[in-house]
Amino acid sequence: MSLTNNATINNWVEEMRKLTKPSRVVWIDGSEKQLADLRAESCSNGEIIELNQEKLPGCYLHRTAVNDVARVEHRTFICTPTKEDAGNTNNWMDPKEAYDKLGKLFDGSMSGRTMYVIPFSMGIIGSEFAKVGIELTDSIYVVLNMAIMTRIGKAVLDSFGNGTDFVRGLHSKAQLDEENRYIVHFPQDNTIWSINSGYGGNVLLGKKCFALRIASYQGRKEGWMAEHMLILGIEKPNGETKYIAAAFPSACGKTNLAMLIPPEGYRKKGYKVWCVGDDIAWLRLGPDGGLWAMNPESGFFGVAPGTNMKSNPNALLTTKKNTIFTNVVHNLDDNTIWWEGLDNNPPTNALNWKGEKWDPTSGEKGAHPNSRFTAPAAQCPCISPEFENPRGVPISALVFGGRRAKTAPLVYQAFDWNHGVFVGSAMASETTAAASGAVGVVRRDPMAMLPFCGYNMGDYFTHWLEMGSRIKKQPKIFNVNWFRQDENGRFIWPGYGDNMRVLEWIIRRCDDEVDAAKTPIGYIPNINDINIECIEDEVSVETLKELLSIDTGLWKEDAAGIEEYYNKIGGRMPKELLDQLDALKSRLG
Ligand code: GTP
Ligand code: SPV
Ligand code: MN
């Protein structure tokens, strides 16, 4: 039975019910009782596996279909009225054609199944910065994940009342048919249709589909920004906290940076890092004329492999209860889980991510490289006291970064806002297992939004430039690269907690406490201003110089690559950025 009198919602749910033809409809009220019943049902049909409840209370394991383990960018569409509005970096389908095509696939796709109606809020329920969505799905796994990742249930409907501005999300696993898998967005209709997948980023419609693709489109119309950014606070020894938002492409270190533990020397001095968000930031102008960021999610959908007590203890501790693990190794001895990089003791009596008997000495990976945990953010030991603040936090610095073996130095600062927008627009990074397709190929990924921008990339850059002109207290803009390699392909920067050393330089720059060297690409730290105390064995002064070096030849090549990419984006590229590119070229000589 419906949980609301809102006729717009009820009519739409009824229309979708008629299309997908489920045998029954269940509204998700958000109660623990209902979720417990759903977990039990999902366990009984084998969709999820209850793990050792003494060691991992409230934890479950799920395996996706083997052909359905990551986002599918080539099957993701932005269906704006014109192709030009979606731009050359998005796949486009005519909206009518898309509704027709997917309408046929959705016709009867839920027959014999239950349709769950999930009311959810991105942001604190009822806050002026939150947005409401409703996801219809035939997957209990989706319900259980949405209950962690977003704020769900009757409270959302009650506070929404008779509103009509909500995102209409329709998802069906259908037959999990790869050939007919589509993740389709209709930004002008606030609508998302996703079919034939059961993998997180394709089906948890509050996340990439709504909070980035649809929200970026809304943000442009309404004067704010939806970005693929973590948000963290650095508490200084004097008690003041500075907030940073950082955009890195998928599987390039957001979750890790968002909850880093500073090196011992910093902890002794009194530095602390607080996590506000690990993947998505909604940014608005604040009453003080600055830029404020809030995390619209309430959970982490984090990469499992490589997460351990050394690399990211806070993430690991967050996953000790009430967590859903997807596509990791199942340890049959004690009914727990494992993944590559958790520890050096892979289980010998175990199943791999596909559910097959697995021999850790076989050389084959046990967990999928894009295996994930879904865990409540509130369980994170360093969750920020501002996490539930509906207004978010004031941002001092914006940081861009990618995975680049060469070219990009450890850190540099943009000259000003517009140059910072240029730096973000020119980002490049090696592809990762978070999306299907080749891994390790360098591609342009502006602001880490290439797969997530819900409209024309040229218009998106213009929006960034316009936002800058409206912000009175502009954040400073930086670029980082934790992934520089030596000639043997080894990372030369230790990364993880030691990234604090770079964050310290960034906040000192924001506080005007430290000088920097002007170079053709931006401001670079003076060598003595990056603290390498206690890591001199790993990072000598020579290594640091290498990390901060700029190879003019490589940068000239890069400038050519940027030009090519700008040409691809086409006619809506703002002139300001073309001028920035010319200026870079002339500085490089
Ligand atoms: P999404 O959830 O896909 O958006 O990814 P993310 O940006 O949150 O990436 P995450 O923090 O999960 O890191 C992805 C991978 O990068 C993991 O395998 C990490 O171990 C690795 N990684 C993260 N930070 C660092 C770092 O500072 N140095 C190195 N070398 N690797 C890192
Ligand atoms: C990403 O790929 O950037 C993720 C995981 O954060 S997903 O939700 O699958 O998009
Ligand atoms: Mn992400």
XYZ file of C-alpha atoms and ligand atoms in Angstrom:
632
model
C 0.000 0.000 0.000
C 1.233 3.468 -0.832
C 2.858 5.403 1.979
C 1.858 8.785 0.616
C -1.155 10.778 -0.590
C 1.059 12.573 -3.101
C -0.885 12.051 -6.330
C 2.082 12.809 -8.610
C 4.110 10.091 -6.934
C 1.254 7.599 -6.787
C 0.322 8.136 -10.426
C 3.883 7.652 -11.585
C 4.361 4.499 -9.494
C 1.102 3.140 -10.912
C 2.181 3.938 -14.469
C 5.506 2.149 -13.956
C 3.715 -0.794 -12.316
C 1.529 -1.155 -15.384
C 4.637 -1.123 -17.567
C 6.796 -3.572 -15.620
C 3.919 -5.802 -14.361
C 5.284 -7.006 -11.000
C 3.143 -9.448 -9.038
C 3.148 -7.060 -6.087
C 4.355 -3.646 -4.987
C 6.080 -3.030 -1.621
C 6.782 0.456 -0.324
C 9.979 0.783 1.709
C 9.180 2.543 4.975
C 12.767 2.524 6.242
C 11.992 0.580 9.418
C 14.584 -1.826 10.763
C 11.876 -4.495 10.918
C 11.136 -4.276 7.212
C 14.843 -4.275 6.305
C 15.455 -7.298 8.558
C 12.635 -9.167 6.799
C 14.130 -8.274 3.413
C 17.588 -9.483 4.481
C 16.052 -12.764 5.595
C 14.198 -13.136 2.298
C 17.312 -12.258 0.306
C 19.337 -14.846 2.273
C 16.714 -17.511 1.729
C 16.831 -17.100 -2.047
C 20.645 -16.986 -2.126
C 20.930 -13.385 -3.358
C 22.984 -12.495 -0.279
C 24.868 -14.693 2.175
C 24.806 -14.019 5.898
C 28.399 -13.808 7.156
C 29.762 -14.792 10.579
C 27.554 -12.671 12.843
C 29.969 -12.834 15.768
C 32.916 -11.520 13.769
C 30.965 -9.362 11.321
C 27.583 -8.470 12.854
C 25.033 -7.301 10.306
C 27.336 -8.164 7.397
C 26.438 -9.941 4.144
C 28.122 -11.101 0.959
C 26.692 -10.658 -2.523
C 27.971 -11.815 -5.912
C 26.937 -10.061 -9.101
C 26.667 -11.862 -12.418
C 30.160 -12.390 -13.848
C 29.442 -10.111 -16.802
C 28.137 -7.350 -14.537
C 30.924 -6.109 -12.283
C 31.434 -2.417 -13.088
C 29.851 0.667 -14.596
C 29.200 0.380 -18.321
C 30.077 3.733 -19.845
C 29.407 2.630 -23.422
C 25.826 1.739 -22.430
C 25.189 4.925 -20.434
C 23.165 7.599 -22.224
C 22.194 11.227 -21.684
C 18.894 11.793 -23.485
C 18.614 15.554 -23.762
C 16.261 16.956 -26.441
C 19.228 17.669 -28.734
C 22.508 15.800 -29.190
C 24.380 19.074 -28.818
C 23.009 19.471 -25.269
C 24.539 16.135 -24.258
C 27.741 16.995 -26.066
C 30.449 14.911 -27.691
C 31.694 13.320 -24.470
C 28.367 11.619 -23.730
C 26.436 8.915 -25.533
C 23.165 10.395 -26.693
C 19.813 8.990 -27.713
C 16.739 10.929 -28.734
C 14.461 10.920 -25.639
C 11.473 9.527 -27.499
C 13.523 6.817 -29.113
C 15.019 5.935 -25.714
C 11.632 5.744 -23.981
C 10.368 3.530 -26.807
C 13.383 1.270 -26.857
C 13.620 0.842 -23.089
C 9.851 0.808 -22.710
C 9.861 -2.449 -24.680
C 12.562 -3.896 -22.438
C 10.736 -2.813 -19.258
C 7.426 -4.179 -20.504
C 6.721 -7.064 -18.129
C 10.339 -7.074 -16.887
C 9.174 -7.497 -13.272
C 6.556 -10.150 -13.890
C 6.498 -12.713 -11.112
C 8.646 -10.374 -9.010
C 8.092 -7.707 -6.392
C 8.518 -4.038 -7.204
C 10.044 -2.152 -4.283
C 9.337 1.568 -4.002
C 12.252 3.317 -2.291
C 11.712 6.958 -1.318
C 15.140 8.472 -0.680
C 16.731 11.792 0.112
C 20.126 12.945 -1.098
C 21.197 15.076 1.861
C 19.533 15.482 5.259
C 15.794 14.765 4.988
C 13.840 18.001 4.645
C 16.884 20.284 4.455
C 16.795 23.044 1.867
C 19.867 21.557 0.145
C 18.531 18.002 -0.045
C 16.804 16.505 -3.079
C 14.286 13.695 -3.166
C 14.197 10.674 -5.420
C 12.134 7.533 -5.701
C 13.699 4.365 -7.016
C 11.537 1.504 -8.221
C 13.462 -1.753 -8.349
C 12.983 -5.507 -8.471
C 16.178 -6.123 -6.484
C 16.323 -6.527 -2.704
C 20.098 -6.025 -2.976
C 19.375 -2.544 -4.346
C 16.966 -1.820 -1.466
C 19.527 -2.908 1.134
C 22.304 -0.866 -0.482
C 20.131 2.222 -0.904
C 19.249 1.943 2.788
C 22.953 2.383 3.579
C 23.934 4.851 0.851
C 20.993 7.246 1.180
C 18.394 8.348 3.723
C 15.284 6.342 2.908
C 11.722 5.616 3.925
C 8.452 7.158 5.021
C 10.175 10.139 6.655
C 11.254 11.249 3.172
C 7.680 11.136 1.846
C 6.268 12.851 4.936
C 8.665 15.767 4.624
C 8.160 15.937 0.837
C 4.380 16.264 1.211
C 2.757 17.143 -2.089
C 5.933 18.206 -3.838
C 6.426 17.318 -7.487
C 10.152 17.946 -7.925
C 11.590 14.484 -7.404
C 13.813 12.208 -9.448
C 11.998 9.252 -10.966
C 14.288 6.239 -10.962
C 13.241 2.959 -12.533
C 15.475 -0.100 -12.276
C 14.930 -3.694 -13.288
C 17.458 -6.509 -13.312
C 15.305 -7.964 -16.093
C 17.413 -10.864 -17.467
C 20.808 -9.241 -16.678
C 21.257 -9.385 -20.421
C 24.484 -7.610 -21.333
C 23.312 -6.923 -24.875
C 20.299 -5.043 -23.558
C 21.914 -3.306 -20.604
C 21.118 0.419 -20.560
C 21.672 3.192 -18.045
C 19.675 6.073 -19.443
C 19.129 9.609 -18.143
C 16.448 12.115 -19.124
C 17.682 15.247 -17.333
C 14.809 17.451 -18.524
C 12.323 14.920 -17.072
C 14.205 14.193 -13.821
C 14.110 10.569 -14.919
C 16.569 7.648 -14.866
C 15.922 4.228 -16.412
C 18.353 1.397 -15.755
C 17.854 -2.134 -17.013
C 19.658 -5.491 -17.160
C 22.320 -4.752 -14.536
C 22.739 -5.482 -10.837
C 26.070 -3.684 -10.279
C 26.253 -0.748 -7.839
C 27.035 2.263 -9.992
C 24.511 1.127 -12.602
C 21.641 0.446 -10.220
C 21.980 2.480 -6.997
C 20.306 5.323 -8.803
C 20.876 7.875 -6.035
C 24.610 7.744 -6.629
C 26.202 8.477 -10.017
C 22.931 8.638 -11.974
C 21.138 11.157 -9.741
C 23.732 12.814 -7.482
C 26.083 13.471 -10.408
C 24.461 13.157 -13.856
C 21.000 14.577 -13.088
C 22.271 16.838 -10.287
C 25.005 18.380 -12.456
C 22.266 19.360 -14.926
C 20.082 20.726 -12.101
C 23.069 22.540 -10.601
C 23.706 24.399 -13.819
C 20.086 25.527 -14.005
C 19.916 26.432 -10.327
C 23.393 27.912 -9.791
C 25.256 25.224 -7.856
C 27.558 22.303 -8.674
C 27.450 18.512 -8.295
C 30.967 17.091 -8.357
C 32.790 13.739 -8.107
C 34.622 14.910 -5.005
C 35.516 13.756 -1.532
C 35.248 16.281 1.299
C 37.620 16.278 4.267
C 38.428 18.527 7.194
C 41.932 19.083 8.522
C 41.920 20.107 12.161
C 45.048 22.081 12.946
C 46.814 22.046 16.319
C 45.147 25.402 17.141
C 41.716 23.739 16.808
C 40.761 25.432 13.537
C 39.446 23.093 10.805
C 40.044 23.726 7.098
C 37.957 21.876 4.516
C 39.139 20.545 1.185
C 37.123 18.993 -1.659
C 39.004 16.818 -4.128
C 38.081 15.276 -7.477
C 39.926 12.114 -8.549
C 38.587 9.674 -11.151
C 37.062 6.356 -10.091
C 39.438 4.131 -8.117
C 42.068 6.885 -7.899
C 42.093 7.480 -4.159
C 39.087 9.524 -2.949
C 37.969 7.121 -0.213
C 41.559 6.705 0.913
C 42.282 10.424 1.110
C 38.920 11.260 2.676
C 39.686 9.285 5.830
C 43.464 9.322 6.004
C 45.291 9.041 9.298
C 48.098 11.626 9.468
C 51.656 10.374 10.066
C 52.698 10.105 13.704
C 54.620 13.386 13.728
C 51.459 15.242 12.679
C 49.296 13.427 15.214
C 51.726 14.367 17.976
C 51.483 18.009 16.950
C 47.683 17.749 17.164
C 46.579 17.416 13.526
C 43.396 15.424 12.839
C 41.601 14.572 9.608
C 37.785 14.353 9.518
C 35.812 12.693 6.743
C 32.722 14.519 5.437
C 32.328 12.524 2.221
C 34.245 10.093 0.015
C 32.717 10.350 -3.469
C 30.238 13.136 -4.183
C 30.019 16.792 -3.188
C 27.192 19.238 -3.820
C 28.706 22.719 -3.770
C 26.843 25.988 -3.259
C 27.513 29.617 -2.544
C 27.329 30.219 1.196
C 26.037 33.275 3.066
C 29.675 34.333 3.649
C 30.345 34.541 -0.104
C 32.401 31.360 -0.002
C 31.842 27.925 -1.512
C 30.202 25.328 0.754
C 30.133 21.566 0.228
C 27.794 18.876 1.476
C 27.871 15.132 0.982
C 24.492 13.975 -0.352
C 25.183 10.328 0.551
C 25.057 8.534 3.885
C 27.321 5.584 3.127
C 30.501 4.529 1.353
C 30.503 2.265 -1.707
C 34.230 1.713 -1.538
C 36.825 -0.301 -3.467
C 37.744 -3.346 -1.335
C 41.105 -4.548 -2.763
C 44.050 -2.756 -1.224
C 42.070 -1.674 1.834
C 43.964 -2.783 4.960
C 44.953 -1.656 8.440
C 47.966 0.157 7.043
C 46.559 1.791 3.889
C 43.126 2.780 5.224
C 42.341 1.610 8.772
C 39.330 3.916 9.039
C 37.682 2.343 5.987
C 38.408 -1.156 7.245
C 37.011 -0.366 10.699
C 33.903 1.141 9.089
C 33.186 -2.225 7.438
C 33.263 -4.346 10.619
C 29.475 -4.302 10.982
C 26.288 -3.601 8.972
C 28.186 -3.868 5.695
C 27.388 -5.519 2.372
C 30.425 -6.928 0.578
C 30.147 -7.447 -3.175
C 32.397 -9.752 -5.249
C 35.034 -10.454 -2.573
C 36.492 -13.824 -1.488
C 34.329 -15.969 0.810
C 36.403 -17.665 3.530
C 34.552 -20.904 4.205
C 36.521 -21.775 7.346
C 34.997 -19.032 9.444
C 32.391 -17.581 7.065
C 34.193 -14.250 6.688
C 35.584 -12.388 3.703
C 38.961 -11.552 2.176
C 40.428 -9.565 -0.716
C 43.818 -8.971 -2.280
C 45.782 -6.552 -0.135
C 43.759 -7.149 3.057
C 46.595 -9.128 4.676
C 49.167 -11.722 3.709
C 47.016 -14.680 4.776
C 44.619 -15.549 1.982
C 42.172 -18.229 3.101
C 42.906 -21.712 1.759
C 39.356 -23.003 2.044
C 37.568 -20.355 0.064
C 35.427 -19.347 -2.880
C 36.473 -16.602 -5.289
C 34.235 -13.687 -6.277
C 32.465 -15.909 -8.786
C 31.634 -18.445 -6.079
C 34.099 -21.033 -7.410
C 36.522 -23.019 -5.262
C 39.656 -20.864 -5.160
C 43.300 -21.705 -4.631
C 45.272 -18.655 -3.447
C 48.482 -20.101 -4.931
C 46.902 -20.350 -8.399
C 47.966 -16.831 -9.320
C 44.354 -15.969 -10.068
C 42.785 -13.104 -8.120
C 40.208 -14.145 -5.544
C 38.326 -10.853 -5.268
C 37.279 -8.871 -8.323
C 39.502 -5.758 -8.732
C 36.304 -3.676 -8.531
C 34.875 -5.579 -5.554
C 33.250 -3.189 -3.105
C 31.941 -2.679 0.412
C 28.758 -0.758 1.211
C 29.057 0.646 4.723
C 27.264 3.332 6.768
C 29.319 6.550 6.881
C 28.296 7.116 10.494
C 30.391 4.061 11.456
C 33.613 5.674 10.222
C 35.897 6.376 13.206
C 36.869 9.779 11.754
C 33.437 10.857 10.497
C 33.243 14.639 10.742
C 31.090 16.269 13.432
C 29.730 18.294 10.465
C 28.613 15.188 8.553
C 24.955 15.738 9.489
C 25.111 19.508 9.030
C 22.651 20.138 6.181
C 24.598 23.203 4.988
C 27.860 21.317 4.734
C 31.227 22.910 5.296
C 33.130 25.953 3.924
C 35.751 24.944 1.348
C 39.253 26.461 1.420
C 40.784 24.416 -1.380
C 39.625 22.430 -4.393
C 41.979 19.700 -5.514
C 42.106 17.817 -8.807
C 44.162 14.699 -9.306
C 44.664 11.701 -11.500
C 46.686 8.580 -11.895
C 49.662 9.514 -14.029
C 52.987 7.713 -14.201
C 54.708 10.812 -15.595
C 54.009 14.468 -16.458
C 51.938 15.666 -13.479
C 54.069 16.594 -10.440
C 53.178 15.586 -6.875
C 51.384 18.896 -6.340
C 51.010 22.332 -7.906
C 48.710 25.279 -7.428
C 46.748 27.094 -10.112
C 47.406 30.825 -10.527
C 43.760 31.741 -9.950
C 40.189 30.393 -10.309
C 40.043 30.439 -14.109
C 43.453 28.829 -14.410
C 42.232 26.261 -11.868
C 39.227 25.512 -14.067
C 41.679 25.026 -16.925
C 43.747 22.620 -14.797
C 40.632 20.622 -13.925
C 39.412 20.613 -17.520
C 42.757 19.228 -18.672
C 42.911 16.364 -16.172
C 44.023 13.015 -17.491
C 44.197 9.688 -15.735
C 44.762 5.992 -16.356
C 41.511 4.017 -16.581
C 40.684 1.597 -13.737
C 38.515 -1.460 -13.063
C 35.646 0.761 -11.841
C 34.310 0.818 -15.405
C 34.218 -2.013 -17.938
C 36.880 -1.824 -20.645
C 40.671 -1.542 -20.756
C 42.572 -0.671 -17.581
C 45.656 1.580 -17.458
C 44.963 3.638 -20.574
C 45.526 7.383 -20.126
C 42.455 9.378 -21.071
C 41.229 12.923 -20.482
C 38.788 13.006 -17.591
C 37.849 16.648 -16.894
C 37.238 17.239 -13.189
C 36.893 13.403 -12.877
C 33.435 13.975 -14.405
C 33.869 12.462 -17.877
C 31.484 9.551 -17.127
C 29.208 11.645 -14.888
C 28.535 15.028 -16.490
C 24.840 15.145 -17.432
C 25.207 17.723 -20.208
C 27.592 19.289 -22.717
C 31.129 19.423 -21.317
C 31.726 22.859 -22.847
C 28.669 24.221 -21.004
C 29.928 22.500 -17.863
C 33.242 24.396 -18.081
C 31.325 27.644 -18.640
C 29.320 26.886 -15.517
C 32.533 26.453 -13.515
C 33.822 29.805 -14.808
C 30.528 31.522 -13.965
C 30.444 30.018 -10.483
C 33.932 31.420 -9.927
C 32.811 34.909 -10.825
C 30.007 34.639 -8.256
C 32.177 33.351 -5.394
C 33.563 36.235 -3.359
C 35.854 34.084 -1.221
C 37.226 31.745 -3.865
C 38.842 28.500 -2.787
C 42.389 28.052 -4.078
C 42.734 25.317 -6.693
C 45.431 22.609 -6.737
C 46.402 19.506 -8.667
C 47.967 16.411 -7.105
C 49.367 13.130 -8.408
C 50.079 10.311 -5.933
C 50.964 7.938 -8.767
C 54.289 9.120 -10.271
C 56.426 6.104 -11.160
C 60.121 5.444 -11.578
C 61.575 3.758 -14.671
C 60.761 0.356 -13.090
C 57.092 1.214 -12.756
C 57.224 1.623 -8.976
C 55.310 4.421 -7.241
C 57.872 6.907 -5.955
C 55.576 8.673 -3.499
C 54.458 6.566 -0.483
C 50.908 7.946 -0.654
C 48.037 7.132 1.703
C 48.635 8.704 5.171
C 51.739 10.447 3.871
C 49.529 12.447 1.508
C 48.967 14.563 4.634
C 52.342 16.110 3.867
C 50.928 17.516 0.648
C 47.635 18.543 2.268
C 49.636 20.495 4.835
C 51.318 22.496 2.053
C 47.911 23.093 0.478
C 46.362 24.529 3.638
C 49.474 26.579 4.360
C 49.119 28.083 0.879
C 45.475 28.845 1.651
C 46.575 30.592 4.851
C 49.318 32.521 3.002
C 51.913 30.945 5.255
C 54.319 29.716 2.612
C 55.886 30.898 -0.647
C 56.023 28.888 -3.842
C 57.938 28.846 -7.096
C 56.210 30.148 -10.211
C 56.539 27.749 -13.166
C 54.831 27.553 -16.570
C 52.174 25.173 -15.194
C 51.485 26.839 -11.844
C 53.003 27.319 -8.393
C 55.249 24.478 -7.229
C 56.364 23.986 -3.602
C 59.859 25.005 -2.658
C 61.704 21.828 -1.852
C 61.977 22.522 1.882
C 58.271 23.186 2.235
C 57.184 19.574 1.792
C 57.792 17.873 5.108
C 59.599 14.543 4.576
C 60.529 14.033 8.236
C 60.536 10.320 9.111
C 60.181 9.179 5.492
C 63.635 10.239 4.302
C 64.474 6.553 3.754
C 61.703 6.288 1.196
C 61.668 9.824 -0.140
C 65.068 11.465 -0.345
C 65.462 15.122 -1.234
C 66.473 13.865 -4.690
C 63.235 11.881 -5.011
C 61.217 14.869 -3.865
C 62.923 17.007 -6.516
C 62.015 14.363 -9.087
C 58.406 14.342 -7.813
C 58.170 18.098 -8.209
C 60.004 18.303 -11.511
C 58.329 19.494 -14.680
C 59.440 17.983 -17.982
C 58.811 20.732 -20.530
C 58.870 18.246 -23.410
C 56.171 16.100 -21.816
C 54.130 19.178 -20.990
C 54.275 20.360 -24.582
C 52.946 16.967 -25.622
C 50.283 17.294 -22.979
C 49.264 20.724 -24.248
C 48.792 19.177 -27.690
C 46.632 16.475 -26.077
C 44.531 19.121 -24.332
C 44.041 20.947 -27.619
C 42.900 17.765 -29.323
C 40.471 17.110 -26.488
C 39.088 20.642 -26.568
C 38.488 20.183 -30.297
C 36.571 17.023 -29.545
C 34.361 18.871 -27.055
C 33.621 21.241 -29.892
C 31.831 24.540 -30.382
C 30.685 25.100 -26.833
C 34.218 25.253 -25.406
C 34.471 28.586 -23.538
C 36.971 31.017 -25.042
C 38.464 31.612 -21.616
C 39.825 28.046 -21.552
C 41.143 28.227 -25.117
C 42.990 31.367 -24.018
C 44.303 29.524 -20.957
C 45.648 26.812 -23.232
C 47.385 29.382 -25.454
C 48.865 31.003 -22.368
C 50.214 27.645 -21.157
C 51.744 26.966 -24.557
C 53.478 30.298 -24.628
C 54.759 29.884 -21.063
C 56.196 26.501 -22.078
C 57.946 28.273 -24.960
P 35.695 5.205 -6.495
O 34.947 4.651 -5.345
O 35.701 4.290 -7.675
O 35.227 6.575 -6.894
O 37.264 5.250 -6.096
P 38.108 6.200 -5.126
O 38.536 7.415 -5.871
O 37.404 6.407 -3.846
O 39.440 5.326 -4.909
P 39.973 4.559 -3.609
O 40.307 5.477 -2.484
O 39.043 3.446 -3.311
O 41.342 3.974 -4.164
C 41.400 3.140 -5.290
C 42.715 2.449 -5.411
O 43.800 3.377 -5.373
C 42.961 1.467 -4.263
O 43.483 0.276 -4.799
C 43.986 2.152 -3.400
O 44.785 1.231 -2.728
C 44.766 3.010 -4.402
N 45.276 4.242 -3.753
C 44.555 5.128 -3.041
N 45.340 6.125 -2.549
C 46.597 5.848 -2.990
C 47.853 6.511 -2.830
O 47.990 7.553 -2.186
N 48.930 5.940 -3.457
C 48.803 4.784 -4.180
N 49.909 4.300 -4.756
N 47.626 4.129 -4.346
C 46.549 4.653 -3.757
C 32.969 5.071 -9.236
O 33.099 4.252 -10.161
O 33.393 6.250 -9.318
C 32.334 4.662 -7.972
C 31.696 3.361 -7.906
O 32.304 5.436 -7.020
S 30.166 3.350 -8.721
O 29.127 3.601 -7.713
O 30.026 2.033 -9.286
O 30.116 4.378 -9.714
Mn 33.370 7.363 -7.496
